[in-house]
Amino acid sequence: MNSEAIGTLPRKARAVIIGGGVAGCAVAYHLSKLGWSDVILLERKQLTCGTTWHAAGLIAQLRATANMTRLAKYSQELYGTLEAETGVATGFKRNGSLTLALTSERLEELKRGASMARAYGVDIEVISAGEATTRHPLLDVSGAAGAVYLPKDGQGDPGNIALAMAKGARNRGVRIVEGIKVTGISQAKGRVTGVLTDRGAIEAEIVVNCAGMWARDVGRWAGVPLPLHACEHFYIVTEPSPDIPRELPVLRVPDECAYYKEDAGKILLGAFEPVAKPWATNGIPEGFCFDQLPEDLDHFAPILEKATARVPIVGRIGIHTFFNGPESFTHDDRYLLGEAPQLPGFYVACGFNSIGIQSAGGAGMALAQWIVDGAPPFDLWDVDVRRVVPYQATRTFIQTRVTETLGLLYADHFPFRQYETSRNVRHTPFYDQLKAAGACFGETAGWERAHWFVPVDAAANGQRPEWRYGWGRQDWFAHVAAEHHAVRNGVGLLDMSAFGKFRVEGPDAEAVLQRISANDVAVEPGRIVYTQWLNDKGGIEADLTITRLGESSFLVITSAACVIRDFAWLQRQIPDGARCVTLDVSSGEACLALMGPRARDVLQPLVSYDLGNASFPFGTARTMELGMALVRAHRVTYVGELGWELYMPTEFARYVFDAIMAAGAPHGLRLVGVNAMDTLRLEKAYRHFGHDIADEDHVLEAGLGFAVKPNKPRSKFGDFIGREAVLTKKREGMSRRLVQFKLDDPEPLLYHSEPIIANGAIVGYLTSGGFGHSLGAAIGLGYVPCRECDSAERLLAHRFEIEVAGRAVPALASLKPMYDPSGDRVRF
């Protein structure tokens, strides 16, 4: 690759890409394919010299969700064409992959993954341990329970894949300059304006951070928190042997933390050990370029010992190379992609968690489209940088967390699995009271939230509030069922303090929110409006409630996971010159949700306001006395029962909690956790953002048309965003609809991504799943094509099944909630 001198370059470009690894080359390549030639890629040393050059080059298709699989499949297809396009040999070949399960739990995971793969259109086979040896004759399958085989997976030369994309980009006009170090990010008026380098400044409309393990530092210059850190990653390469067949499939044995790849008659053995070693905790050395790290045979020895039994030839031939090189890992094992919420025009593609080669092609394609169009091309919430909470990028947090996340790549991916490191940082005001009551906590956006409670009798018998994972009914299943039934039949209390809360204030607050919101927020003070914020395609950017507090004051409430995303969307949609300000007040108020048919009986004696339907109807909010505290009570629900969300300043939280618990004792009040809340909302088919609805899901196809008011009065700032897309969909009709399912068999459990089968053919997959304790079986939500159906009756007349770990289970389908379809219970 020829480099250029900075003196020959203009001081201005449309886009500057920082980093010449596979991600930066992929972004440059795809921007050039979209017609952007005024692009400069800057590399501090030489292309691929950070992590790309020593990557293992495994290229798999299957990922955890549909769109991540979509991106991985795209990468594979792209790499198969690069050599013909550019003349650069990429070493790409489809030699397949084999994953071996050594336990029944791992086999269950693989079977569920195979079902998911079929829903995503990935060719996959579940095979026996014996059949695995026919695919990989060097493999000893002693103790194995089974395997899966993906014939179209493959491998390639990581460095040359990156160089091929770099050449393709350069052929279309992108300038690639090596030996230039970026030293800062320039910005003005709240937007990125370019980069500073050790050889001068370059102005740019767009800056893309593809700096790999340096990306966290680059993000800090821009004021953008990026939680990633380098870890040592180990592999060995054996001596060549004529006994090693060519074209062996890539082999993964996750229960032994190992992967194997045949390369030129040698075996490469790599590891994702349970406890990793963070590297460069005091900063990456200035001169790092194609460097290796010191060997650590003691650290690698447990992996190698098992490998010599699993693939015996490894123990018979010598080790040619012991390699240790750095790779960056994130706080949640998902990479970071998209436009930073803190700085418009600053984009990121980094933190690839050792799957950079298989991910970069698709990630580069998606980010390039995002840059050109100003919006993601489809739902990328899994990897969207807007999921990051700033404290997660602190050095102490991320250096500790990555000791765990590297190993989690090959750990059992059980449902509800929680991180163990970098915990107990964000607490709601009720944390100590809930912990004393037997709460088992999980983490959402850093918040410690009660997921379920150990009852007194179970605690007396020795059960502790700890997670024990599995694919079947975990040991908290009965406790969650009891919490669920308490809300359905009596009364339960939930801590919902982690919800996001935004104040929107000013003379133009109503006009701004009318422009952003699909529903009509021009309501009287004290009214609550459920609404979506849409994009121009009618897709759902946010799902939330807006409470009018006064003539010029509103409160937006959203989920804990979406606070950064939704606040950024809100701020960016406020028109220039609007007399409107917004403030994130999430930490300033605590919230308790008192829910169930006896909620009024518990609350009424405590408060100064009549809670009857006439004076306090559903969808309203009132400020009232609760003992010696003032609370704002919102009559809404996410569980489908009568109830109130009680908001209070955090300093009054403990007092209010104790008062409600004392008043609720005679009524059998029970503390309820997040797991029960999810089963309750699923029975009511309430949507969950990031699972059932996201930015590529049209609001009408999601069944939320009741919350859209296309004929509401026009705001002074224009029609609401997405209005034309809503009207177009109404005219042209829907192509799919979100449907609720209930399994006929009460035994199987649903989580998400299980294939939906209609009349014997896979037509979609579940977006979420759980157990309906009131309905008596597992339930789920998922989109079903409906273009050929001219009525709901015809759609529901299909013979539906849900595939669970390879087994097709008959299911009942409904477009209305199966529990309380009329919604009477929330209004009595």
mmCIF file of N, CA and C in Angstrom, residues 595-710:
data_model
loop_
_atom_site.group_PDB
_atom_site.id
_atom_site.type_symbol
_atom_site.label_atom_id
_atom_site.label_comp_id
_atom_site.label_asym_id
_atom_site.label_seq_id
_atom_site.Cartn_x
_atom_site.Cartn_y
_atom_site.Cartn_z
ATOM 1 N N MET A 595 -48.877 -2.391 42.156
ATOM 2 C CA MET A 595 -49.707 -2.954 41.102
ATOM 3 C C MET A 595 -50.505 -4.158 41.594
ATOM 4 N N GLY A 596 -51.745 -4.268 41.117
ATOM 5 C CA GLY A 596 -52.594 -5.412 41.421
ATOM 6 C C GLY A 596 -53.994 -4.966 41.823
ATOM 7 N N PRO A 597 -54.950 -5.881 41.797
ATOM 8 C CA PRO A 597 -56.342 -5.514 42.106
ATOM 9 C C PRO A 597 -56.536 -4.953 43.512
ATOM 10 N N ARG A 598 -55.607 -5.188 44.418
ATOM 11 C CA ARG A 598 -55.732 -4.628 45.769
ATOM 12 C C ARG A 598 -54.863 -3.373 45.969
ATOM 13 N N ALA A 599 -54.321 -2.845 44.874
ATOM 14 C CA ALA A 599 -53.442 -1.681 45.000
ATOM 15 C C ALA A 599 -54.171 -0.494 45.617
ATOM 16 N N ARG A 600 -55.403 -0.274 45.221
ATOM 17 C CA ARG A 600 -56.163 0.858 45.772
ATOM 18 C C ARG A 600 -56.393 0.682 47.265
ATOM 19 N N ASP A 601 -56.631 -0.549 47.698
ATOM 20 C CA ASP A 601 -56.869 -0.810 49.118
ATOM 21 C C ASP A 601 -55.633 -0.475 49.954
ATOM 22 N N VAL A 602 -54.452 -0.754 49.398
ATOM 23 C CA VAL A 602 -53.223 -0.464 50.133
ATOM 24 C C VAL A 602 -52.926 1.035 50.137
ATOM 25 N N LEU A 603 -53.090 1.679 49.001
ATOM 26 C CA LEU A 603 -52.637 3.065 48.857
ATOM 27 C C LEU A 603 -53.604 4.089 49.442
ATOM 28 N N GLN A 604 -54.898 3.840 49.312
ATOM 29 C CA GLN A 604 -55.863 4.875 49.696
ATOM 30 C C GLN A 604 -55.706 5.370 51.138
ATOM 31 N N PRO A 605 -55.510 4.509 52.125
ATOM 32 C CA PRO A 605 -55.365 5.036 53.496
ATOM 33 C C PRO A 605 -54.118 5.888 53.712
ATOM 34 N N LEU A 606 -53.149 5.800 52.789
ATOM 35 C CA LEU A 606 -51.889 6.515 52.978
ATOM 36 C C LEU A 606 -51.893 7.916 52.384
ATOM 37 N N VAL A 607 -52.819 8.192 51.459
ATOM 38 C CA VAL A 607 -52.704 9.410 50.659
ATOM 39 C C VAL A 607 -53.853 10.366 50.923
ATOM 40 N N SER A 608 -53.669 11.585 50.441
ATOM 41 C CA SER A 608 -54.627 12.659 50.687
ATOM 42 C C SER A 608 -55.602 12.846 49.539
ATOM 43 N N TYR A 609 -55.594 11.974 48.572
ATOM 44 C CA TYR A 609 -56.395 12.167 47.363
ATOM 45 C C TYR A 609 -57.267 10.948 47.129
ATOM 46 N N ASP A 610 -58.480 11.178 46.631
ATOM 47 C CA ASP A 610 -59.410 10.096 46.315
ATOM 48 C C ASP A 610 -58.879 9.319 45.105
ATOM 49 N N LEU A 611 -58.701 8.023 45.269
ATOM 50 C CA LEU A 611 -58.148 7.184 44.201
ATOM 51 C C LEU A 611 -59.223 6.516 43.350
ATOM 52 N N GLY A 612 -60.468 6.873 43.525
ATOM 53 C CA GLY A 612 -61.532 6.283 42.732
ATOM 54 C C GLY A 612 -61.444 6.669 41.274
ATOM 55 N N ASN A 613 -62.105 5.886 40.432
ATOM 56 C CA ASN A 613 -62.030 6.108 38.992
ATOM 57 C C ASN A 613 -62.489 7.495 38.577
ATOM 58 N N ALA A 614 -63.517 8.004 39.236
ATOM 59 C CA ALA A 614 -64.067 9.286 38.832
ATOM 60 C C ALA A 614 -63.069 10.418 39.033
ATOM 61 N N SER A 615 -62.365 10.405 40.148
ATOM 62 C CA SER A 615 -61.429 11.493 40.444
ATOM 63 C C SER A 615 -60.011 11.204 39.991
ATOM 64 N N PHE A 616 -59.694 9.932 39.783
ATOM 65 C CA PHE A 616 -58.324 9.572 39.400
ATOM 66 C C PHE A 616 -58.384 8.483 38.327
ATOM 67 N N PRO A 617 -58.789 8.849 37.092
ATOM 68 C CA PRO A 617 -58.911 7.841 36.031
ATOM 69 C C PRO A 617 -57.557 7.387 35.511
ATOM 70 N N PHE A 618 -57.588 6.294 34.764
ATOM 71 C CA PHE A 618 -56.370 5.774 34.137
ATOM 72 C C PHE A 618 -55.781 6.849 33.219
ATOM 73 N N GLY A 619 -54.443 6.923 33.201
ATOM 74 C CA GLY A 619 -53.763 7.868 32.324
ATOM 75 C C GLY A 619 -53.647 9.264 32.892
ATOM 76 N N THR A 620 -53.741 9.390 34.205
ATOM 77 C CA THR A 620 -53.590 10.690 34.833
ATOM 78 C C THR A 620 -52.514 10.637 35.914
ATOM 79 N N ALA A 621 -52.037 11.821 36.294
ATOM 80 C CA ALA A 621 -51.013 11.945 37.335
ATOM 81 C C ALA A 621 -51.439 13.031 38.308
ATOM 82 N N ARG A 622 -51.229 12.790 39.605
ATOM 83 C CA ARG A 622 -51.585 13.739 40.648
ATOM 84 C C ARG A 622 -50.455 13.782 41.679
ATOM 85 N N THR A 623 -50.175 14.980 42.187
ATOM 86 C CA THR A 623 -49.259 15.113 43.321
ATOM 87 C C THR A 623 -50.074 15.123 44.599
ATOM 88 N N MET A 624 -49.649 14.333 45.582
ATOM 89 C CA MET A 624 -50.441 14.173 46.795
ATOM 90 C C MET A 624 -49.537 13.871 47.987
ATOM 91 N N GLU A 625 -50.103 13.999 49.143
ATOM 92 C CA GLU A 625 -49.398 13.623 50.362
ATOM 93 C C GLU A 625 -49.464 12.108 50.547
ATOM 94 N N LEU A 626 -48.338 11.546 50.916
ATOM 95 C CA LEU A 626 -48.287 10.150 51.350
ATOM 96 C C LEU A 626 -47.579 10.192 52.696
ATOM 97 N N GLY A 627 -48.366 10.174 53.745
ATOM 98 C CA GLY A 627 -47.794 10.387 55.064
ATOM 99 C C GLY A 627 -47.145 11.753 55.124
ATOM 100 N N MET A 628 -45.879 11.792 55.471
ATOM 101 C CA MET A 628 -45.162 13.056 55.583
ATOM 102 C C MET A 628 -44.394 13.415 54.309
ATOM 103 N N ALA A 629 -44.603 12.680 53.234
ATOM 104 C CA ALA A 629 -43.909 12.935 51.976
ATOM 105 C C ALA A 629 -44.902 13.370 50.910
ATOM 106 N N LEU A 630 -44.392 14.074 49.917
ATOM 107 C CA LEU A 630 -45.164 14.391 48.726
ATOM 108 C C LEU A 630 -44.701 13.465 47.604
ATOM 109 N N VAL A 631 -45.671 12.807 46.972
ATOM 110 C CA VAL A 631 -45.371 11.934 45.850
ATOM 111 C C VAL A 631 -46.236 12.348 44.664
ATOM 112 N N ARG A 632 -45.756 12.016 43.481
ATOM 113 C CA ARG A 632 -46.556 12.212 42.269
ATOM 114 C C ARG A 632 -46.974 10.830 41.785
ATOM 115 N N ALA A 633 -48.248 10.559 41.803
ATOM 116 C CA ALA A 633 -48.764 9.236 41.446
ATOM 117 C C ALA A 633 -49.229 9.237 39.992
ATOM 118 N N HIS A 634 -48.716 8.292 39.216
ATOM 119 C CA HIS A 634 -49.107 8.132 37.813
ATOM 120 C C HIS A 634 -49.937 6.858 37.699
ATOM 121 N N ARG A 635 -51.161 6.998 37.230
ATOM 122 C CA ARG A 635 -51.985 5.798 37.063
ATOM 123 C C ARG A 635 -51.750 5.226 35.657
ATOM 124 N N VAL A 636 -50.745 4.396 35.568
ATOM 125 C CA VAL A 636 -50.370 3.700 34.340
ATOM 126 C C VAL A 636 -49.941 2.297 34.738
ATOM 127 N N THR A 637 -49.594 1.471 33.754
ATOM 128 C CA THR A 637 -49.171 0.118 34.082
ATOM 129 C C THR A 637 -48.331 -0.467 32.959
ATOM 130 N N TYR A 638 -47.353 -1.290 33.329
ATOM 131 C CA TYR A 638 -46.602 -2.106 32.377
ATOM 132 C C TYR A 638 -46.826 -3.588 32.655
ATOM 133 N N VAL A 639 -47.783 -3.875 33.569
ATOM 134 C CA VAL A 639 -48.051 -5.268 33.930
ATOM 135 C C VAL A 639 -49.498 -5.671 33.673
ATOM 136 N N GLY A 640 -50.328 -4.717 33.267
ATOM 137 C CA GLY A 640 -51.690 -5.058 32.901
ATOM 138 C C GLY A 640 -52.669 -5.162 34.045
ATOM 139 N N GLU A 641 -52.396 -4.461 35.156
ATOM 140 C CA GLU A 641 -53.303 -4.483 36.298
ATOM 141 C C GLU A 641 -53.517 -3.057 36.822
ATOM 142 N N LEU A 642 -54.537 -2.900 37.634
ATOM 143 C CA LEU A 642 -54.739 -1.651 38.357
ATOM 144 C C LEU A 642 -53.459 -1.295 39.107
ATOM 145 N N GLY A 643 -53.097 -0.016 39.086
ATOM 146 C CA GLY A 643 -51.922 0.357 39.854
ATOM 147 C C GLY A 643 -51.453 1.762 39.592
ATOM 148 N N TRP A 644 -50.462 2.155 40.377
ATOM 149 C CA TRP A 644 -49.877 3.484 40.295
ATOM 150 C C TRP A 644 -48.354 3.385 40.357
ATOM 151 N N GLU A 645 -47.699 4.200 39.549
ATOM 152 C CA GLU A 645 -46.270 4.433 39.702
ATOM 153 C C GLU A 645 -46.116 5.671 40.575
ATOM 154 N N LEU A 646 -45.397 5.543 41.662
ATOM 155 C CA LEU A 646 -45.250 6.610 42.647
ATOM 156 C C LEU A 646 -43.845 7.193 42.549
ATOM 157 N N TYR A 647 -43.768 8.453 42.144
ATOM 158 C CA TYR A 647 -42.488 9.142 41.985
ATOM 159 C C TYR A 647 -42.267 10.078 43.164
ATOM 160 N N MET A 648 -41.030 10.090 43.640
ATOM 161 C CA MET A 648 -40.717 10.896 44.825
ATOM 162 C C MET A 648 -39.259 11.320 44.770
ATOM 163 N N PRO A 649 -38.906 12.447 45.384
ATOM 164 C CA PRO A 649 -37.483 12.787 45.503
ATOM 165 C C PRO A 649 -36.735 11.663 46.224
ATOM 166 N N THR A 650 -35.516 11.415 45.804
ATOM 167 C CA THR A 650 -34.790 10.255 46.329
ATOM 168 C C THR A 650 -34.613 10.303 47.843
ATOM 169 N N GLU A 651 -34.587 11.513 48.426
ATOM 170 C CA GLU A 651 -34.351 11.582 49.870
ATOM 171 C C GLU A 651 -35.552 11.105 50.681
ATOM 172 N N PHE A 652 -36.722 10.997 50.046
ATOM 173 C CA PHE A 652 -37.909 10.497 50.743
ATOM 174 C C PHE A 652 -38.176 9.021 50.465
ATOM 175 N N ALA A 653 -37.310 8.380 49.656
ATOM 176 C CA ALA A 653 -37.606 7.051 49.141
ATOM 177 C C ALA A 653 -37.733 6.012 50.240
ATOM 178 N N ARG A 654 -36.801 5.968 51.161
ATOM 179 C CA ARG A 654 -36.831 4.929 52.198
ATOM 180 C C ARG A 654 -38.083 5.076 53.068
ATOM 181 N N TYR A 655 -38.423 6.307 53.398
ATOM 182 C CA TYR A 655 -39.620 6.536 54.212
ATOM 183 C C TYR A 655 -40.874 6.040 53.498
ATOM 184 N N VAL A 656 -41.012 6.359 52.213
ATOM 185 C CA VAL A 656 -42.203 5.952 51.464
ATOM 186 C C VAL A 656 -42.255 4.431 51.349
ATOM 187 N N PHE A 657 -41.124 3.809 51.100
ATOM 188 C CA PHE A 657 -41.079 2.349 50.996
ATOM 189 C C PHE A 657 -41.593 1.707 52.281
ATOM 190 N N ASP A 658 -41.084 2.154 53.403
ATOM 191 C CA ASP A 658 -41.495 1.551 54.682
ATOM 192 C C ASP A 658 -42.986 1.768 54.936
ATOM 193 N N ALA A 659 -43.485 2.941 54.576
ATOM 194 C CA ALA A 659 -44.901 3.222 54.793
ATOM 195 C C ALA A 659 -45.786 2.302 53.961
ATOM 196 N N ILE A 660 -45.412 2.072 52.700
ATOM 197 C CA ILE A 660 -46.217 1.208 51.832
ATOM 198 C C ILE A 660 -46.133 -0.240 52.294
ATOM 199 N N MET A 661 -44.934 -0.691 52.659
ATOM 200 C CA MET A 661 -44.797 -2.070 53.119
ATOM 201 C C MET A 661 -45.646 -2.320 54.365
ATOM 202 N N ALA A 662 -45.665 -1.368 55.278
ATOM 203 C CA ALA A 662 -46.468 -1.537 56.495
ATOM 204 C C ALA A 662 -47.955 -1.552 56.162
ATOM 205 N N ALA A 663 -48.381 -0.665 55.273
ATOM 206 C CA ALA A 663 -49.797 -0.614 54.907
ATOM 207 C C ALA A 663 -50.204 -1.837 54.102
ATOM 208 N N GLY A 664 -49.271 -2.417 53.357
ATOM 209 C CA GLY A 664 -49.602 -3.548 52.507
ATOM 210 C C GLY A 664 -49.597 -4.890 53.192
ATOM 211 N N ALA A 665 -48.966 -4.964 54.358
ATOM 212 C CA ALA A 665 -48.853 -6.255 55.050
ATOM 213 C C ALA A 665 -50.203 -6.936 55.254
ATOM 214 N N PRO A 666 -51.251 -6.237 55.727
ATOM 215 C CA PRO A 666 -52.551 -6.910 55.916
ATOM 216 C C PRO A 666 -53.178 -7.394 54.617
ATOM 217 N N HIS A 667 -52.715 -6.854 53.477
ATOM 218 C CA HIS A 667 -53.278 -7.220 52.174
ATOM 219 C C HIS A 667 -52.399 -8.227 51.422
ATOM 220 N N GLY A 668 -51.377 -8.742 52.093
ATOM 221 C CA GLY A 668 -50.499 -9.720 51.444
ATOM 222 C C GLY A 668 -49.569 -9.116 50.417
ATOM 223 N N LEU A 669 -49.207 -7.852 50.576
ATOM 224 C CA LEU A 669 -48.299 -7.194 49.634
ATOM 225 C C LEU A 669 -47.010 -7.988 49.475
ATOM 226 N N ARG A 670 -46.581 -8.166 48.223
ATOM 227 C CA ARG A 670 -45.366 -8.944 47.938
ATOM 228 C C ARG A 670 -44.422 -8.106 47.096
ATOM 229 N N LEU A 671 -43.140 -8.152 47.410
ATOM 230 C CA LEU A 671 -42.138 -7.518 46.569
ATOM 231 C C LEU A 671 -41.973 -8.324 45.285
ATOM 232 N N VAL A 672 -41.811 -7.600 44.187
ATOM 233 C CA VAL A 672 -41.803 -8.216 42.856
ATOM 234 C C VAL A 672 -40.578 -7.713 42.102
ATOM 235 N N GLY A 673 -39.939 -8.617 41.359
ATOM 236 C CA GLY A 673 -38.729 -8.257 40.631
ATOM 237 C C GLY A 673 -38.930 -8.119 39.134
ATOM 238 N N VAL A 674 -37.820 -7.828 38.453
ATOM 239 C CA VAL A 674 -37.831 -7.587 37.018
ATOM 240 C C VAL A 674 -38.294 -8.818 36.239
ATOM 241 N N ASN A 675 -37.916 -10.027 36.680
ATOM 242 C CA ASN A 675 -38.313 -11.227 35.934
ATOM 243 C C ASN A 675 -39.817 -11.390 35.892
ATOM 244 N N ALA A 676 -40.485 -11.150 37.012
ATOM 245 C CA ALA A 676 -41.942 -11.244 37.021
ATOM 246 C C ALA A 676 -42.559 -10.127 36.196
ATOM 247 N N MET A 677 -41.990 -8.932 36.254
ATOM 248 C CA MET A 677 -42.515 -7.841 35.439
ATOM 249 C C MET A 677 -42.507 -8.221 33.962
ATOM 250 N N ASP A 678 -41.468 -8.927 33.536
ATOM 251 C CA ASP A 678 -41.388 -9.317 32.130
ATOM 252 C C ASP A 678 -42.442 -10.362 31.780
ATOM 253 N N THR A 679 -42.681 -11.332 32.663
ATOM 254 C CA THR A 679 -43.720 -12.325 32.371
ATOM 255 C C THR A 679 -45.095 -11.668 32.344
ATOM 256 N N LEU A 680 -45.305 -10.692 33.201
ATOM 257 C CA LEU A 680 -46.589 -9.993 33.245
ATOM 258 C C LEU A 680 -46.807 -9.188 31.971
ATOM 259 N N ARG A 681 -45.797 -8.474 31.519
ATOM 260 C CA ARG A 681 -45.975 -7.648 30.312
ATOM 261 C C ARG A 681 -46.131 -8.518 29.071
ATOM 262 N N LEU A 682 -45.476 -9.694 29.057
ATOM 263 C CA LEU A 682 -45.609 -10.578 27.902
ATOM 264 C C LEU A 682 -47.031 -11.116 27.782
ATOM 265 N N GLU A 683 -47.664 -11.439 28.895
ATOM 266 C CA GLU A 683 -49.041 -11.910 28.828
ATOM 267 C C GLU A 683 -49.967 -10.847 28.252
ATOM 268 N N LYS A 684 -49.636 -9.597 28.497
ATOM 269 C CA LYS A 684 -50.431 -8.494 27.961
ATOM 270 C C LYS A 684 -49.940 -8.052 26.586
ATOM 271 N N ALA A 685 -48.903 -8.701 26.082
ATOM 272 C CA ALA A 685 -48.320 -8.366 24.775
ATOM 273 C C ALA A 685 -47.834 -6.920 24.736
ATOM 274 N N TYR A 686 -47.402 -6.401 25.878
ATOM 275 C CA TYR A 686 -46.787 -5.079 25.890
ATOM 276 C C TYR A 686 -45.408 -5.180 25.243
ATOM 277 N N ARG A 687 -45.108 -4.242 24.367
ATOM 278 C CA ARG A 687 -43.871 -4.287 23.600
ATOM 279 C C ARG A 687 -42.677 -3.861 24.446
ATOM 280 N N HIS A 688 -41.524 -4.413 24.097
ATOM 281 C CA HIS A 688 -40.267 -4.094 24.779
ATOM 282 C C HIS A 688 -39.302 -3.551 23.741
ATOM 283 N N PHE A 689 -38.864 -2.288 23.935
ATOM 284 C CA PHE A 689 -37.955 -1.697 22.959
ATOM 285 C C PHE A 689 -36.618 -2.441 22.965
ATOM 286 N N GLY A 690 -36.098 -2.672 21.773
ATOM 287 C CA GLY A 690 -34.856 -3.420 21.616
ATOM 288 C C GLY A 690 -35.091 -4.890 21.371
ATOM 289 N N HIS A 691 -36.287 -5.361 21.690
ATOM 290 C CA HIS A 691 -36.661 -6.731 21.395
ATOM 291 C C HIS A 691 -37.808 -6.751 20.372
ATOM 292 N N ASP A 692 -38.970 -6.292 20.786
ATOM 293 C CA ASP A 692 -40.158 -6.367 19.935
ATOM 294 C C ASP A 692 -40.277 -5.186 18.982
ATOM 295 N N ILE A 693 -39.719 -4.078 19.353
ATOM 296 C CA ILE A 693 -39.803 -2.874 18.530
ATOM 297 C C ILE A 693 -38.453 -2.182 18.502
ATOM 298 N N ALA A 694 -38.124 -1.601 17.343
ATOM 299 C CA ALA A 694 -36.880 -0.857 17.176
ATOM 300 C C ALA A 694 -37.027 0.014 15.944
ATOM 301 N N ASP A 695 -35.930 0.609 15.512
ATOM 302 C CA ASP A 695 -36.033 1.649 14.492
ATOM 303 C C ASP A 695 -36.370 1.143 13.096
ATOM 304 N N GLU A 696 -36.305 -0.158 12.846
ATOM 305 C CA GLU A 696 -36.736 -0.648 11.538
ATOM 306 C C GLU A 696 -38.129 -1.279 11.594
ATOM 307 N N ASP A 697 -38.771 -1.242 12.754
ATOM 308 C CA ASP A 697 -40.110 -1.799 12.905
ATOM 309 C C ASP A 697 -41.139 -0.687 12.763
ATOM 310 N N HIS A 698 -41.962 -0.790 11.728
ATOM 311 C CA HIS A 698 -42.967 0.248 11.494
ATOM 312 C C HIS A 698 -43.986 0.231 12.615
ATOM 313 N N VAL A 699 -44.362 1.404 13.060
ATOM 314 C CA VAL A 699 -45.237 1.514 14.227
ATOM 315 C C VAL A 699 -46.583 0.835 14.007
ATOM 316 N N LEU A 700 -47.088 0.845 12.788
ATOM 317 C CA LEU A 700 -48.377 0.193 12.527
ATOM 318 C C LEU A 700 -48.224 -1.316 12.504
ATOM 319 N N GLU A 701 -47.144 -1.809 11.924
ATOM 320 C CA GLU A 701 -46.925 -3.254 11.899
ATOM 321 C C GLU A 701 -46.637 -3.797 13.289
ATOM 322 N N ALA A 702 -46.158 -2.932 14.178
ATOM 323 C CA ALA A 702 -45.927 -3.330 15.570
ATOM 324 C C ALA A 702 -47.208 -3.329 16.387
ATOM 325 N N GLY A 703 -48.329 -2.995 15.764
ATOM 326 C CA GLY A 703 -49.614 -3.003 16.463
ATOM 327 C C GLY A 703 -49.810 -1.828 17.394
ATOM 328 N N LEU A 704 -49.128 -0.724 17.123
ATOM 329 C CA LEU A 704 -49.218 0.438 18.002
ATOM 330 C C LEU A 704 -49.919 1.614 17.340
ATOM 331 N N GLY A 705 -50.728 1.320 16.350
ATOM 332 C CA GLY A 705 -51.449 2.384 15.657
ATOM 333 C C GLY A 705 -52.370 3.180 16.562
ATOM 334 N N PHE A 706 -52.842 2.579 17.656
ATOM 335 C CA PHE A 706 -53.729 3.288 18.579
ATOM 336 C C PHE A 706 -53.026 4.472 19.229
ATOM 337 N N ALA A 707 -51.689 4.466 19.251
ATOM 338 C CA ALA A 707 -50.928 5.554 19.868
ATOM 339 C C ALA A 707 -50.420 6.555 18.844
ATOM 340 N N VAL A 708 -50.901 6.466 17.620
ATOM 341 C CA VAL A 708 -50.479 7.363 16.544
ATOM 342 C C VAL A 708 -51.678 8.211 16.116
ATOM 343 N N LYS A 709 -51.475 9.519 16.047
ATOM 344 C CA LYS A 709 -52.556 10.443 15.692
ATOM 345 C C LYS A 709 -52.129 11.275 14.486
ATOM 346 N N PRO A 710 -52.263 10.704 13.273
ATOM 347 C CA PRO A 710 -51.811 11.445 12.083
ATOM 348 C C PRO A 710 -52.617 12.706 11.810
#
